[in-house]
Amino acid sequence: MKSARITGPNEPLAVSSTETPKPQGNQVLVKVKSVGVCHSDLHLWEGGYDLGDGQFMKVTDRGVKYPVTPGHEIVGVVEDFGADASGISKGDEVLVFPWVGCGECPACEVGDENLCDAPKSLGVFQDGGYSDYAMIPNSKYLAKLDGVNSDTATSLACSGLTAYTAIKKSNQNSPEFLVIVGAGGLGLMGVQIAKAITKAKIICVDLDDQKLETAKEMGADFTINSKDPETAKKILSICNNKGADSVVDFVNAPPTAKLDFAVLRKRGNLILVGLFGGSIELSLVTIPLKSIMIQGAYTGNYHDMVELLDLARKGIINPVISKRYALDDANTALEDLKARKIIGRAVINP
Ligand code: NAD
Ligand code: ZN
């Protein structure tokens, strides 16, 4: 099999060929048709996360071992499976749930493998889908596409799923005004999902006018380019000068986090999702006085991924796939994402 692998931080991905493995036990070998290029692949490629104040969290300190094949938004066709795999047949088109957990910790026990204490996520801690074949540890991590387009389905394993988790959290206080920060792969899914499952008026913020234009087409009621120094003021004025009931930040860097706190109303609900990173100073007294809630959201569980597939099948959500690359061009795909050239998602078709 042929894979594009990260050999070390910021090293060009190396395309290498190895013998295609034979699935054993519960394993399933999937022939990859399409794999989404997520900004998290960029963090993995860069070697970690910016913690702020000059600190950096290395992915190798979190258990990543190079070389690793990235790619956690995998769609493919069942090629072969071990004797204990069940519920699948050769030729099935499937979406892979990549957030594989240990199966034993409290999160895994309630079905939230994405929040596992010892994660084994595909494309992060184990080889993923920048490859013509991917080995899936168990058939229980597959969901049949049943008619959903294979390129668009990739988004439902991470960008769609994460946005779904985050928007559900943002909807806990039935927001009248919901601010979505970032109109990239995650943010555009967030806008579509918010339109589908909340009653909120959606205000979308990004630095890029073209992305904001797409956000409008996806259902954003208002868009603001945050290069405008009056951004916070404009948001407050849209929200009747009271502030937004919920803010979902798909960037989560110092400038956006400061904006989040500036526009969040009393009793507001802030959900931080992005991993751009950094740190900010918080005025502590405003948190109790405004009685705000701050939550993190990390990917989502298998059950939600299946719900999302159903929403896609019904045409209620339709992920934006704007660019397709060959496996040999995986480096270009990552560079283009880094240079903010991608609207919605790019996919690699190995
Ligand atoms: P992307 O590159 O597709 O989109 C990022 C968007 O943010 C772009 O539209 C860009 O213009 C915008 N942006 C960047 N800086 C900004 C700023 N200062 N103000 C306003 N807009 C700004 O990335 P993505 O795939 O959507 O991922 C977004 C982030 O979420 C990444 O850090 C990624 O690693 C992270 N992520 C988190 C989870 C999770 O479970 N929490 C899951 C997947 C990805
Ligand atoms: Zn992702």
mmCIF file of C-alpha atoms and ligand atoms in Angstrom:
data_model
loop_
_atom_site.group_PDB
_atom_site.id
_atom_site.type_symbol
_atom_site.label_atom_id
_atom_site.label_comp_id
_atom_site.label_asym_id
_atom_site.label_seq_id
_atom_site.Cartn_x
_atom_site.Cartn_y
_atom_site.Cartn_z
ATOM 1 C CA MET A 1 0.000 0.000 0.000
ATOM 2 C CA LYS A 2 1.038 3.573 -0.642
ATOM 3 C CA SER A 3 0.900 6.184 2.134
ATOM 4 C CA ALA A 4 1.888 9.838 2.616
ATOM 5 C CA ARG A 5 3.502 9.950 6.061
ATOM 6 C CA ILE A 6 4.720 12.587 8.485
ATOM 7 C CA THR A 7 8.293 11.645 9.384
ATOM 8 C CA GLY A 8 8.971 14.562 11.732
ATOM 9 C CA PRO A 9 7.773 18.088 12.535
ATOM 10 C CA ASN A 10 7.613 20.295 9.422
ATOM 11 C CA GLU A 11 9.392 17.688 7.279
ATOM 12 C CA PRO A 12 7.793 17.203 3.836
ATOM 13 C CA LEU A 13 5.424 14.214 3.903
ATOM 14 C CA ALA A 14 7.143 11.106 2.514
ATOM 15 C CA VAL A 15 5.185 8.936 0.094
ATOM 16 C CA SER A 16 6.214 5.329 0.718
ATOM 17 C CA SER A 17 5.051 1.869 -0.289
ATOM 18 C CA THR A 18 4.708 -1.032 2.145
ATOM 19 C CA GLU A 19 3.053 -4.427 1.947
ATOM 20 C CA THR A 20 -0.741 -4.170 2.346
ATOM 21 C CA PRO A 21 -1.566 -5.805 5.694
ATOM 22 C CA LYS A 22 -4.055 -8.653 6.058
ATOM 23 C CA PRO A 23 -6.864 -7.903 8.565
ATOM 24 C CA GLN A 24 -7.053 -10.173 11.615
ATOM 25 C CA GLY A 25 -9.777 -10.691 14.264
ATOM 26 C CA ASN A 26 -12.099 -7.667 14.267
ATOM 27 C CA GLN A 27 -9.967 -5.621 11.864
ATOM 28 C CA VAL A 28 -11.291 -4.268 8.567
ATOM 29 C CA LEU A 29 -9.145 -3.233 5.606
ATOM 30 C CA VAL A 30 -10.709 -0.244 3.829
ATOM 31 C CA LYS A 31 -9.675 0.907 0.355
ATOM 32 C CA VAL A 32 -9.616 4.676 0.804
ATOM 33 C CA LYS A 33 -11.678 6.675 -1.725
ATOM 34 C CA SER A 34 -11.439 10.060 -0.069
ATOM 35 C CA VAL A 35 -9.864 11.612 3.012
ATOM 36 C CA GLY A 36 -10.483 15.113 4.354
ATOM 37 C CA VAL A 37 -7.590 17.505 5.008
ATOM 38 C CA CYS A 38 -8.214 18.966 8.469
ATOM 39 C CA HIS A 39 -6.410 21.844 10.151
ATOM 40 C CA SER A 40 -5.563 19.352 12.915
ATOM 41 C CA ASP A 41 -3.397 17.514 10.355
ATOM 42 C CA LEU A 42 -1.447 20.778 10.138
ATOM 43 C CA HIS A 43 -0.948 20.893 13.928
ATOM 44 C CA LEU A 44 0.240 17.266 13.796
ATOM 45 C CA TRP A 45 2.600 18.161 10.963
ATOM 46 C CA GLU A 46 3.911 21.199 12.854
ATOM 47 C CA GLY A 47 4.541 18.966 15.867
ATOM 48 C CA GLY A 48 2.137 20.402 18.422
ATOM 49 C CA TYR A 49 0.089 23.230 19.856
ATOM 50 C CA ASP A 50 0.829 26.803 20.903
ATOM 51 C CA LEU A 51 0.116 27.024 24.640
ATOM 52 C CA GLY A 52 0.921 30.760 24.782
ATOM 53 C CA ASP A 53 3.675 32.547 26.715
ATOM 54 C CA GLY A 54 6.289 30.860 24.494
ATOM 55 C CA GLN A 55 5.172 27.370 25.565
ATOM 56 C CA PHE A 56 4.550 24.605 23.044
ATOM 57 C CA MET A 57 2.790 21.274 23.650
ATOM 58 C CA LYS A 58 4.548 18.638 21.558
ATOM 59 C CA VAL A 59 2.344 15.944 20.052
ATOM 60 C CA THR A 60 5.111 13.431 20.809
ATOM 61 C CA ASP A 61 4.615 14.223 24.525
ATOM 62 C CA ARG A 62 0.942 13.306 24.038
ATOM 63 C CA GLY A 63 1.850 9.876 22.640
ATOM 64 C CA VAL A 64 2.219 10.512 18.890
ATOM 65 C CA LYS A 65 5.013 8.486 17.312
ATOM 66 C CA TYR A 66 6.546 9.535 13.969
ATOM 67 C CA PRO A 67 6.434 8.355 11.262
ATOM 68 C CA VAL A 68 2.639 8.487 11.229
ATOM 69 C CA THR A 69 0.109 8.544 8.394
ATOM 70 C CA PRO A 70 -2.272 11.463 9.028
ATOM 71 C CA GLY A 71 -5.899 11.641 7.908
ATOM 72 C CA HIS A 72 -8.863 11.112 10.227
ATOM 73 C CA GLU A 73 -11.747 11.926 7.841
ATOM 74 C CA ILE A 74 -11.734 8.605 5.970
ATOM 75 C CA VAL A 75 -14.271 7.256 3.475
ATOM 76 C CA GLY A 76 -13.662 4.054 1.556
ATOM 77 C CA VAL A 77 -14.811 0.642 0.463
ATOM 78 C CA VAL A 78 -14.557 -2.518 2.579
ATOM 79 C CA GLU A 79 -11.860 -4.617 0.922
ATOM 80 C CA ASP A 80 -11.280 -7.416 3.449
ATOM 81 C CA PHE A 81 -11.934 -8.198 7.128
ATOM 82 C CA GLY A 82 -10.912 -10.577 9.911
ATOM 83 C CA ALA A 83 -12.975 -13.567 11.048
ATOM 84 C CA ASP A 84 -14.526 -11.696 14.014
ATOM 85 C CA ALA A 85 -15.665 -8.566 12.111
ATOM 86 C CA SER A 86 -19.442 -8.328 11.750
ATOM 87 C CA GLY A 87 -22.216 -6.337 10.053
ATOM 88 C CA ILE A 88 -20.233 -5.514 6.905
ATOM 89 C CA SER A 89 -19.671 -6.988 3.449
ATOM 90 C CA LYS A 90 -16.922 -6.612 0.895
ATOM 91 C CA GLY A 91 -17.713 -3.605 -1.305
ATOM 92 C CA ASP A 92 -19.669 -1.636 1.340
ATOM 93 C CA GLU A 93 -19.004 2.125 1.121
ATOM 94 C CA VAL A 94 -18.233 3.308 4.635
ATOM 95 C CA LEU A 95 -17.362 6.356 6.722
ATOM 96 C CA VAL A 96 -14.795 5.608 9.430
ATOM 97 C CA PHE A 97 -15.218 6.821 13.027
ATOM 98 C CA PRO A 98 -11.591 7.737 13.822
ATOM 99 C CA TRP A 99 -11.866 8.669 17.531
ATOM 100 C CA VAL A 100 -10.952 5.215 18.786
ATOM 101 C CA GLY A 101 -10.642 4.906 22.565
ATOM 102 C CA CYS A 102 -9.287 2.351 25.033
ATOM 103 C CA GLY A 103 -12.752 0.864 25.604
ATOM 104 C CA GLU A 104 -12.298 0.781 29.382
ATOM 105 C CA CYS A 105 -12.193 4.312 30.810
ATOM 106 C CA PRO A 106 -15.332 6.139 32.098
ATOM 107 C CA ALA A 107 -15.750 8.042 28.796
ATOM 108 C CA CYS A 108 -15.504 4.904 26.646
ATOM 109 C CA GLU A 109 -17.946 3.104 28.961
ATOM 110 C CA VAL A 110 -20.675 5.642 28.152
ATOM 111 C CA GLY A 111 -19.880 5.649 24.415
ATOM 112 C CA ASP A 112 -17.788 8.827 24.342
ATOM 113 C CA GLU A 113 -14.627 7.236 22.937
ATOM 114 C CA ASN A 114 -13.670 10.650 21.542
ATOM 115 C CA LEU A 115 -13.031 11.763 25.142
ATOM 116 C CA CYS A 116 -11.022 8.653 26.124
ATOM 117 C CA ASP A 117 -8.299 8.922 28.775
ATOM 118 C CA ALA A 118 -5.876 6.974 26.538
ATOM 119 C CA PRO A 119 -6.946 7.799 22.971
ATOM 120 C CA LYS A 120 -5.856 5.737 19.980
ATOM 121 C CA SER A 121 -7.379 8.002 17.314
ATOM 122 C CA LEU A 122 -6.753 7.072 13.684
ATOM 123 C CA GLY A 123 -4.592 9.542 11.793
ATOM 124 C CA VAL A 124 -3.115 10.805 15.078
ATOM 125 C CA PHE A 125 -1.965 7.989 17.378
ATOM 126 C CA GLN A 126 -2.343 5.239 14.748
ATOM 127 C CA ASP A 127 -1.993 5.422 10.973
ATOM 128 C CA GLY A 128 -4.874 7.156 9.197
ATOM 129 C CA GLY A 129 -6.185 7.737 5.709
ATOM 130 C CA TYR A 130 -3.540 9.610 3.672
ATOM 131 C CA SER A 131 -3.091 6.205 2.060
ATOM 132 C CA ASP A 132 -4.728 3.950 -0.492
ATOM 133 C CA TYR A 133 -5.610 1.487 2.294
ATOM 134 C CA ALA A 134 -6.447 2.033 5.962
ATOM 135 C CA MET A 135 -6.641 -0.650 8.640
ATOM 136 C CA ILE A 136 -9.621 -0.067 10.936
ATOM 137 C CA PRO A 137 -9.314 -1.862 14.310
ATOM 138 C CA ASN A 138 -12.960 -2.954 14.504
ATOM 139 C CA SER A 139 -16.025 -3.076 12.242
ATOM 140 C CA LYS A 140 -17.944 -1.176 14.974
ATOM 141 C CA TYR A 141 -16.125 1.996 13.863
ATOM 142 C CA LEU A 142 -17.712 1.918 10.402
ATOM 143 C CA ALA A 143 -20.977 3.483 9.235
ATOM 144 C CA LYS A 144 -22.452 2.752 5.828
ATOM 145 C CA LEU A 145 -22.800 5.723 3.492
ATOM 146 C CA ASP A 146 -26.070 4.455 1.960
ATOM 147 C CA GLY A 147 -26.164 7.078 -0.748
ATOM 148 C CA VAL A 148 -24.143 9.955 0.766
ATOM 149 C CA ASN A 149 -21.438 11.195 -1.635
ATOM 150 C CA SER A 150 -18.025 9.836 -0.650
ATOM 151 C CA ASP A 151 -16.178 13.183 -0.790
ATOM 152 C CA THR A 152 -18.777 15.101 1.219
ATOM 153 C CA ALA A 153 -19.121 12.290 3.784
ATOM 154 C CA THR A 154 -15.452 12.671 4.849
ATOM 155 C CA SER A 155 -16.306 15.920 6.676
ATOM 156 C CA LEU A 156 -18.788 14.129 8.896
ATOM 157 C CA ALA A 157 -16.024 12.238 10.766
ATOM 158 C CA CYS A 158 -14.354 15.378 12.126
ATOM 159 C CA SER A 159 -15.326 18.859 10.963
ATOM 160 C CA GLY A 160 -19.046 18.069 10.845
ATOM 161 C CA LEU A 161 -18.967 15.953 13.980
ATOM 162 C CA THR A 162 -17.036 18.519 16.012
ATOM 163 C CA ALA A 163 -19.314 21.297 14.821
ATOM 164 C CA TYR A 164 -22.357 19.160 15.733
ATOM 165 C CA THR A 165 -21.068 18.606 19.300
ATOM 166 C CA ALA A 166 -20.216 22.297 19.678
ATOM 167 C CA ILE A 167 -23.494 23.622 18.255
ATOM 168 C CA LYS A 168 -25.484 21.241 20.478
ATOM 169 C CA LYS A 169 -23.616 22.668 23.486
ATOM 170 C CA SER A 170 -24.260 26.212 22.265
ATOM 171 C CA ASN A 171 -27.977 25.452 22.011
ATOM 172 C CA GLN A 172 -28.337 24.525 25.708
ATOM 173 C CA ASN A 173 -29.602 28.040 26.500
ATOM 174 C CA SER A 174 -31.807 28.297 23.365
ATOM 175 C CA PRO A 175 -29.821 31.273 21.996
ATOM 176 C CA GLU A 176 -31.516 34.129 20.208
ATOM 177 C CA PHE A 177 -28.112 35.255 18.887
ATOM 178 C CA LEU A 178 -25.300 32.804 18.175
ATOM 179 C CA VAL A 179 -21.834 33.981 17.121
ATOM 180 C CA ILE A 180 -19.727 31.524 15.106
ATOM 181 C CA VAL A 181 -16.051 32.502 14.928
ATOM 182 C CA GLY A 182 -14.141 31.017 11.967
ATOM 183 C CA ALA A 183 -15.680 30.079 8.622
ATOM 184 C CA GLY A 184 -13.218 27.329 7.690
ATOM 185 C CA GLY A 185 -13.867 23.597 7.471
ATOM 186 C CA LEU A 186 -15.390 23.470 10.952
ATOM 187 C CA GLY A 187 -17.054 26.872 10.991
ATOM 188 C CA LEU A 188 -18.967 26.400 7.731
ATOM 189 C CA MET A 189 -20.288 23.073 9.034
ATOM 190 C CA GLY A 190 -21.172 24.925 12.246
ATOM 191 C CA VAL A 191 -23.234 27.468 10.324
ATOM 192 C CA GLN A 192 -25.154 24.760 8.429
ATOM 193 C CA ILE A 193 -25.784 22.718 11.562
ATOM 194 C CA ALA A 194 -26.822 25.770 13.586
ATOM 195 C CA LYS A 195 -29.279 26.670 10.832
ATOM 196 C CA ALA A 196 -30.685 23.133 10.963
ATOM 197 C CA ILE A 197 -30.921 22.494 14.718
ATOM 198 C CA THR A 198 -31.192 25.898 16.460
ATOM 199 C CA LYS A 199 -33.588 28.830 16.205
ATOM 200 C CA ALA A 200 -30.737 31.330 16.647
ATOM 201 C CA LYS A 201 -29.851 34.249 14.431
ATOM 202 C CA ILE A 202 -26.334 33.384 13.277
ATOM 203 C CA ILE A 203 -23.508 35.929 13.192
ATOM 204 C CA CYS A 204 -20.382 34.548 11.497
ATOM 205 C CA VAL A 205 -16.915 36.114 11.867
ATOM 206 C CA ASP A 206 -13.754 35.436 9.831
ATOM 207 C CA LEU A 207 -10.805 37.339 8.327
ATOM 208 C CA ASP A 208 -11.625 36.299 4.776
ATOM 209 C CA ASP A 209 -14.479 37.867 2.790
ATOM 210 C CA GLN A 210 -14.793 34.929 0.414
ATOM 211 C CA LYS A 211 -15.290 32.512 3.312
ATOM 212 C CA LEU A 212 -17.846 34.864 4.841
ATOM 213 C CA GLU A 213 -19.688 34.942 1.516
ATOM 214 C CA THR A 214 -19.903 31.122 1.639
ATOM 215 C CA ALA A 215 -21.073 31.327 5.272
ATOM 216 C CA LYS A 216 -23.938 33.545 4.119
ATOM 217 C CA GLU A 217 -24.890 31.020 1.434
ATOM 218 C CA MET A 218 -24.852 28.313 4.153
ATOM 219 C CA GLY A 219 -27.313 30.261 6.294
ATOM 220 C CA ALA A 220 -25.462 32.917 8.336
ATOM 221 C CA ASP A 221 -27.814 35.861 8.971
ATOM 222 C CA PHE A 222 -24.943 38.335 9.499
ATOM 223 C CA THR A 223 -21.248 38.185 8.592
ATOM 224 C CA ILE A 224 -18.453 40.424 9.862
ATOM 225 C CA ASN A 225 -14.819 40.538 8.807
ATOM 226 C CA SER A 226 -12.908 40.751 12.094
ATOM 227 C CA LYS A 227 -10.166 42.842 10.472
ATOM 228 C CA ASP A 228 -12.704 45.607 11.181
ATOM 229 C CA PRO A 229 -11.694 47.192 14.535
ATOM 230 C CA GLU A 230 -15.410 47.807 15.233
ATOM 231 C CA THR A 231 -16.245 44.070 15.113
ATOM 232 C CA ALA A 232 -17.261 43.737 18.788
ATOM 233 C CA LYS A 233 -19.341 46.918 18.603
ATOM 234 C CA LYS A 234 -21.078 45.702 15.445
ATOM 235 C CA ILE A 235 -21.906 42.332 17.015
ATOM 236 C CA LEU A 236 -23.271 44.004 20.149
ATOM 237 C CA SER A 237 -25.442 46.269 18.064
ATOM 238 C CA ILE A 238 -26.893 43.279 16.145
ATOM 239 C CA CYS A 239 -27.611 41.658 19.553
ATOM 240 C CA ASN A 240 -29.656 44.660 20.775
ATOM 241 C CA ASN A 241 -26.584 45.833 22.749
ATOM 242 C CA LYS A 242 -27.081 42.989 25.266
ATOM 243 C CA GLY A 243 -24.546 40.618 23.729
ATOM 244 C CA ALA A 244 -24.697 37.158 22.191
ATOM 245 C CA ASP A 245 -26.353 34.318 24.108
ATOM 246 C CA SER A 246 -23.805 31.811 22.768
ATOM 247 C CA VAL A 247 -20.451 32.011 21.036
ATOM 248 C CA VAL A 248 -18.721 29.068 19.361
ATOM 249 C CA ASP A 249 -15.063 29.770 18.590
ATOM 250 C CA PHE A 250 -13.633 27.498 15.890
ATOM 251 C CA VAL A 251 -10.338 29.442 15.897
ATOM 252 C CA ASN A 252 -9.661 29.981 19.618
ATOM 253 C CA ALA A 253 -6.615 32.224 19.460
ATOM 254 C CA PRO A 254 -5.972 35.384 21.554
ATOM 255 C CA PRO A 255 -7.741 37.867 19.218
ATOM 256 C CA THR A 256 -10.832 35.676 18.805
ATOM 257 C CA ALA A 257 -11.026 34.698 22.490
ATOM 258 C CA LYS A 258 -10.895 38.367 23.474
ATOM 259 C CA LEU A 259 -13.705 39.049 21.018
ATOM 260 C CA ASP A 260 -15.715 36.123 22.451
ATOM 261 C CA PHE A 261 -15.616 37.555 25.977
ATOM 262 C CA ALA A 262 -16.340 41.069 24.706
ATOM 263 C CA VAL A 263 -19.567 40.056 22.966
ATOM 264 C CA LEU A 264 -20.861 37.359 25.341
ATOM 265 C CA ARG A 265 -23.944 38.492 27.258
ATOM 266 C CA LYS A 266 -24.826 37.896 30.892
ATOM 267 C CA ARG A 267 -25.667 34.172 31.403
ATOM 268 C CA GLY A 268 -23.945 33.532 28.064
ATOM 269 C CA ASN A 269 -22.464 30.268 26.902
ATOM 270 C CA LEU A 270 -18.985 30.119 25.323
ATOM 271 C CA ILE A 271 -17.757 26.989 23.528
ATOM 272 C CA LEU A 272 -14.073 26.839 22.607
ATOM 273 C CA VAL A 273 -13.235 24.427 19.801
ATOM 274 C CA GLY A 274 -10.269 25.646 17.714
ATOM 275 C CA LEU A 275 -6.701 24.655 18.489
ATOM 276 C CA PHE A 276 -4.939 27.695 17.026
ATOM 277 C CA GLY A 277 -3.841 28.268 20.619
ATOM 278 C CA GLY A 278 -2.089 30.924 22.662
ATOM 279 C CA SER A 279 -3.242 32.390 25.949
ATOM 280 C CA ILE A 280 -5.147 35.421 27.236
ATOM 281 C CA GLU A 281 -5.607 37.198 30.547
ATOM 282 C CA LEU A 282 -9.070 36.870 32.037
ATOM 283 C CA SER A 283 -10.753 39.406 34.222
ATOM 284 C CA LEU A 284 -11.924 36.878 36.829
ATOM 285 C CA VAL A 285 -14.656 38.882 38.461
ATOM 286 C CA THR A 286 -16.667 39.171 35.239
ATOM 287 C CA ILE A 287 -17.163 35.404 35.117
ATOM 288 C CA PRO A 288 -19.283 35.128 38.294
ATOM 289 C CA LEU A 289 -20.856 38.565 37.838
ATOM 290 C CA LYS A 290 -22.030 37.651 34.335
ATOM 291 C CA SER A 291 -22.566 34.004 35.349
ATOM 292 C CA ILE A 292 -21.188 32.821 32.025
ATOM 293 C CA MET A 293 -20.445 29.216 31.110
ATOM 294 C CA ILE A 294 -17.165 28.292 29.366
ATOM 295 C CA GLN A 295 -16.941 24.849 27.775
ATOM 296 C CA GLY A 296 -14.576 22.965 25.522
ATOM 297 C CA ALA A 297 -15.742 20.681 22.737
ATOM 298 C CA TYR A 298 -13.634 17.891 21.283
ATOM 299 C CA THR A 299 -14.831 15.979 18.198
ATOM 300 C CA GLY A 300 -17.901 13.794 18.905
ATOM 301 C CA ASN A 301 -19.111 10.242 19.458
ATOM 302 C CA TYR A 302 -20.081 7.484 17.011
ATOM 303 C CA HIS A 303 -23.798 7.953 17.691
ATOM 304 C CA ASP A 304 -23.633 11.624 16.626
ATOM 305 C CA MET A 305 -21.669 10.716 13.494
ATOM 306 C CA VAL A 306 -24.471 8.357 12.454
ATOM 307 C CA GLU A 307 -27.062 11.104 13.139
ATOM 308 C CA LEU A 308 -25.048 13.480 10.940
ATOM 309 C CA LEU A 309 -24.877 10.948 8.107
ATOM 310 C CA ASP A 310 -28.651 10.838 8.267
ATOM 311 C CA LEU A 311 -28.882 14.665 8.084
ATOM 312 C CA ALA A 312 -26.568 14.568 5.033
ATOM 313 C CA ARG A 313 -28.647 11.810 3.410
ATOM 314 C CA LYS A 314 -31.760 13.974 3.806
ATOM 315 C CA GLY A 315 -29.924 16.948 2.259
ATOM 316 C CA ILE A 316 -30.298 19.003 5.483
ATOM 317 C CA ILE A 317 -26.546 19.513 5.628
ATOM 318 C CA ASN A 318 -24.215 19.506 2.647
ATOM 319 C CA PRO A 319 -20.480 19.863 3.438
ATOM 320 C CA VAL A 320 -18.549 22.167 1.098
ATOM 321 C CA ILE A 321 -15.752 20.292 -0.697
ATOM 322 C CA SER A 322 -13.895 22.762 -2.878
ATOM 323 C CA LYS A 323 -10.648 21.036 -3.850
ATOM 324 C CA ARG A 324 -9.378 17.542 -4.603
ATOM 325 C CA TYR A 325 -5.745 16.325 -4.544
ATOM 326 C CA ALA A 326 -3.899 13.129 -5.490
ATOM 327 C CA LEU A 327 -1.994 11.322 -2.719
ATOM 328 C CA ASP A 328 1.316 12.446 -4.245
ATOM 329 C CA ASP A 329 0.173 16.049 -3.709
ATOM 330 C CA ALA A 330 -0.532 15.685 0.034
ATOM 331 C CA ASN A 331 2.154 18.300 0.827
ATOM 332 C CA THR A 332 0.490 20.823 -1.469
ATOM 333 C CA ALA A 333 -2.870 20.117 0.168
ATOM 334 C CA LEU A 334 -1.441 20.944 3.613
ATOM 335 C CA GLU A 335 0.413 24.013 2.311
ATOM 336 C CA ASP A 336 -2.768 25.314 0.640
ATOM 337 C CA LEU A 337 -4.737 24.850 3.864
ATOM 338 C CA LYS A 338 -2.035 26.662 5.816
ATOM 339 C CA ALA A 339 -2.122 29.535 3.302
ATOM 340 C CA ARG A 340 -5.923 29.746 3.895
ATOM 341 C CA LYS A 341 -6.609 28.942 0.217
ATOM 342 C CA ILE A 342 -9.287 26.311 0.939
ATOM 343 C CA ILE A 343 -12.990 27.127 1.125
ATOM 344 C CA GLY A 344 -14.688 24.525 3.343
ATOM 345 C CA ARG A 345 -12.750 21.314 2.962
ATOM 346 C CA ALA A 346 -10.172 19.851 0.596
ATOM 347 C CA VAL A 347 -9.979 16.095 0.166
ATOM 348 C CA ILE A 348 -7.285 13.724 -1.030
ATOM 349 C CA ASN A 349 -8.428 10.959 -3.384
ATOM 350 C CA PRO A 350 -5.686 8.306 -3.096
HETATM 351 P P1 NAD B 1 -9.500 25.867 8.594
HETATM 352 O O1 NAD B 1 -8.084 26.189 8.309
HETATM 353 O O2 NAD B 1 -10.325 25.165 7.583
HETATM 354 O O3 NAD B 1 -10.311 27.192 9.001
HETATM 355 C C1 NAD B 1 -9.822 28.146 9.906
HETATM 356 C C2 NAD B 1 -10.623 29.439 9.634
HETATM 357 O O4 NAD B 1 -10.304 30.365 10.671
HETATM 358 C C3 NAD B 1 -10.264 30.101 8.308
HETATM 359 O O5 NAD B 1 -11.445 30.424 7.620
HETATM 360 C C4 NAD B 1 -9.496 31.352 8.736
HETATM 361 O O6 NAD B 1 -9.666 32.423 7.838
HETATM 362 C C5 NAD B 1 -10.121 31.640 10.089
HETATM 363 N N1 NAD B 1 -9.257 32.410 10.998
HETATM 364 C C6 NAD B 1 -7.959 32.207 11.301
HETATM 365 N N2 NAD B 1 -7.532 33.127 12.196
HETATM 366 C C7 NAD B 1 -8.598 33.920 12.458
HETATM 367 C C8 NAD B 1 -8.793 35.073 13.285
HETATM 368 N N3 NAD B 1 -7.816 35.553 14.040
HETATM 369 N N4 NAD B 1 -10.018 35.636 13.311
HETATM 370 C C9 NAD B 1 -11.034 35.136 12.563
HETATM 371 N N5 NAD B 1 -10.904 34.069 11.750
HETATM 372 C C10 NAD B 1 -9.704 33.467 11.701
HETATM 373 O O7 NAD B 1 -9.456 25.022 9.958
HETATM 374 P P2 NAD B 1 -10.517 23.941 10.498
HETATM 375 O O8 NAD B 1 -10.207 22.608 9.901
HETATM 376 O O9 NAD B 1 -11.881 24.536 10.421
HETATM 377 O O10 NAD B 1 -10.039 23.851 12.033
HETATM 378 C C11 NAD B 1 -10.143 24.981 12.878
HETATM 379 C C12 NAD B 1 -9.411 24.698 14.191
HETATM 380 O O11 NAD B 1 -10.154 23.700 14.911
HETATM 381 C C13 NAD B 1 -8.007 24.134 14.038
HETATM 382 O O12 NAD B 1 -7.181 24.628 15.068
HETATM 383 C C14 NAD B 1 -8.222 22.639 14.202
HETATM 384 O O13 NAD B 1 -7.076 21.944 14.612
HETATM 385 C C15 NAD B 1 -9.271 22.650 15.279
HETATM 386 N N6 NAD B 1 -10.050 21.426 15.408
HETATM 387 C C16 NAD B 1 -10.557 21.176 16.631
HETATM 388 C C17 NAD B 1 -11.315 20.041 16.813
HETATM 389 C C18 NAD B 1 -11.908 19.741 18.146
HETATM 390 O O14 NAD B 1 -12.442 18.653 18.293
HETATM 391 N N7 NAD B 1 -11.869 20.633 19.123
HETATM 392 C C19 NAD B 1 -11.566 19.164 15.733
HETATM 393 C C20 NAD B 1 -11.039 19.487 14.494
HETATM 394 C C21 NAD B 1 -10.289 20.630 14.327
HETATM 395 ZN ZN ZN B 2 -10.113 17.088 12.106
#
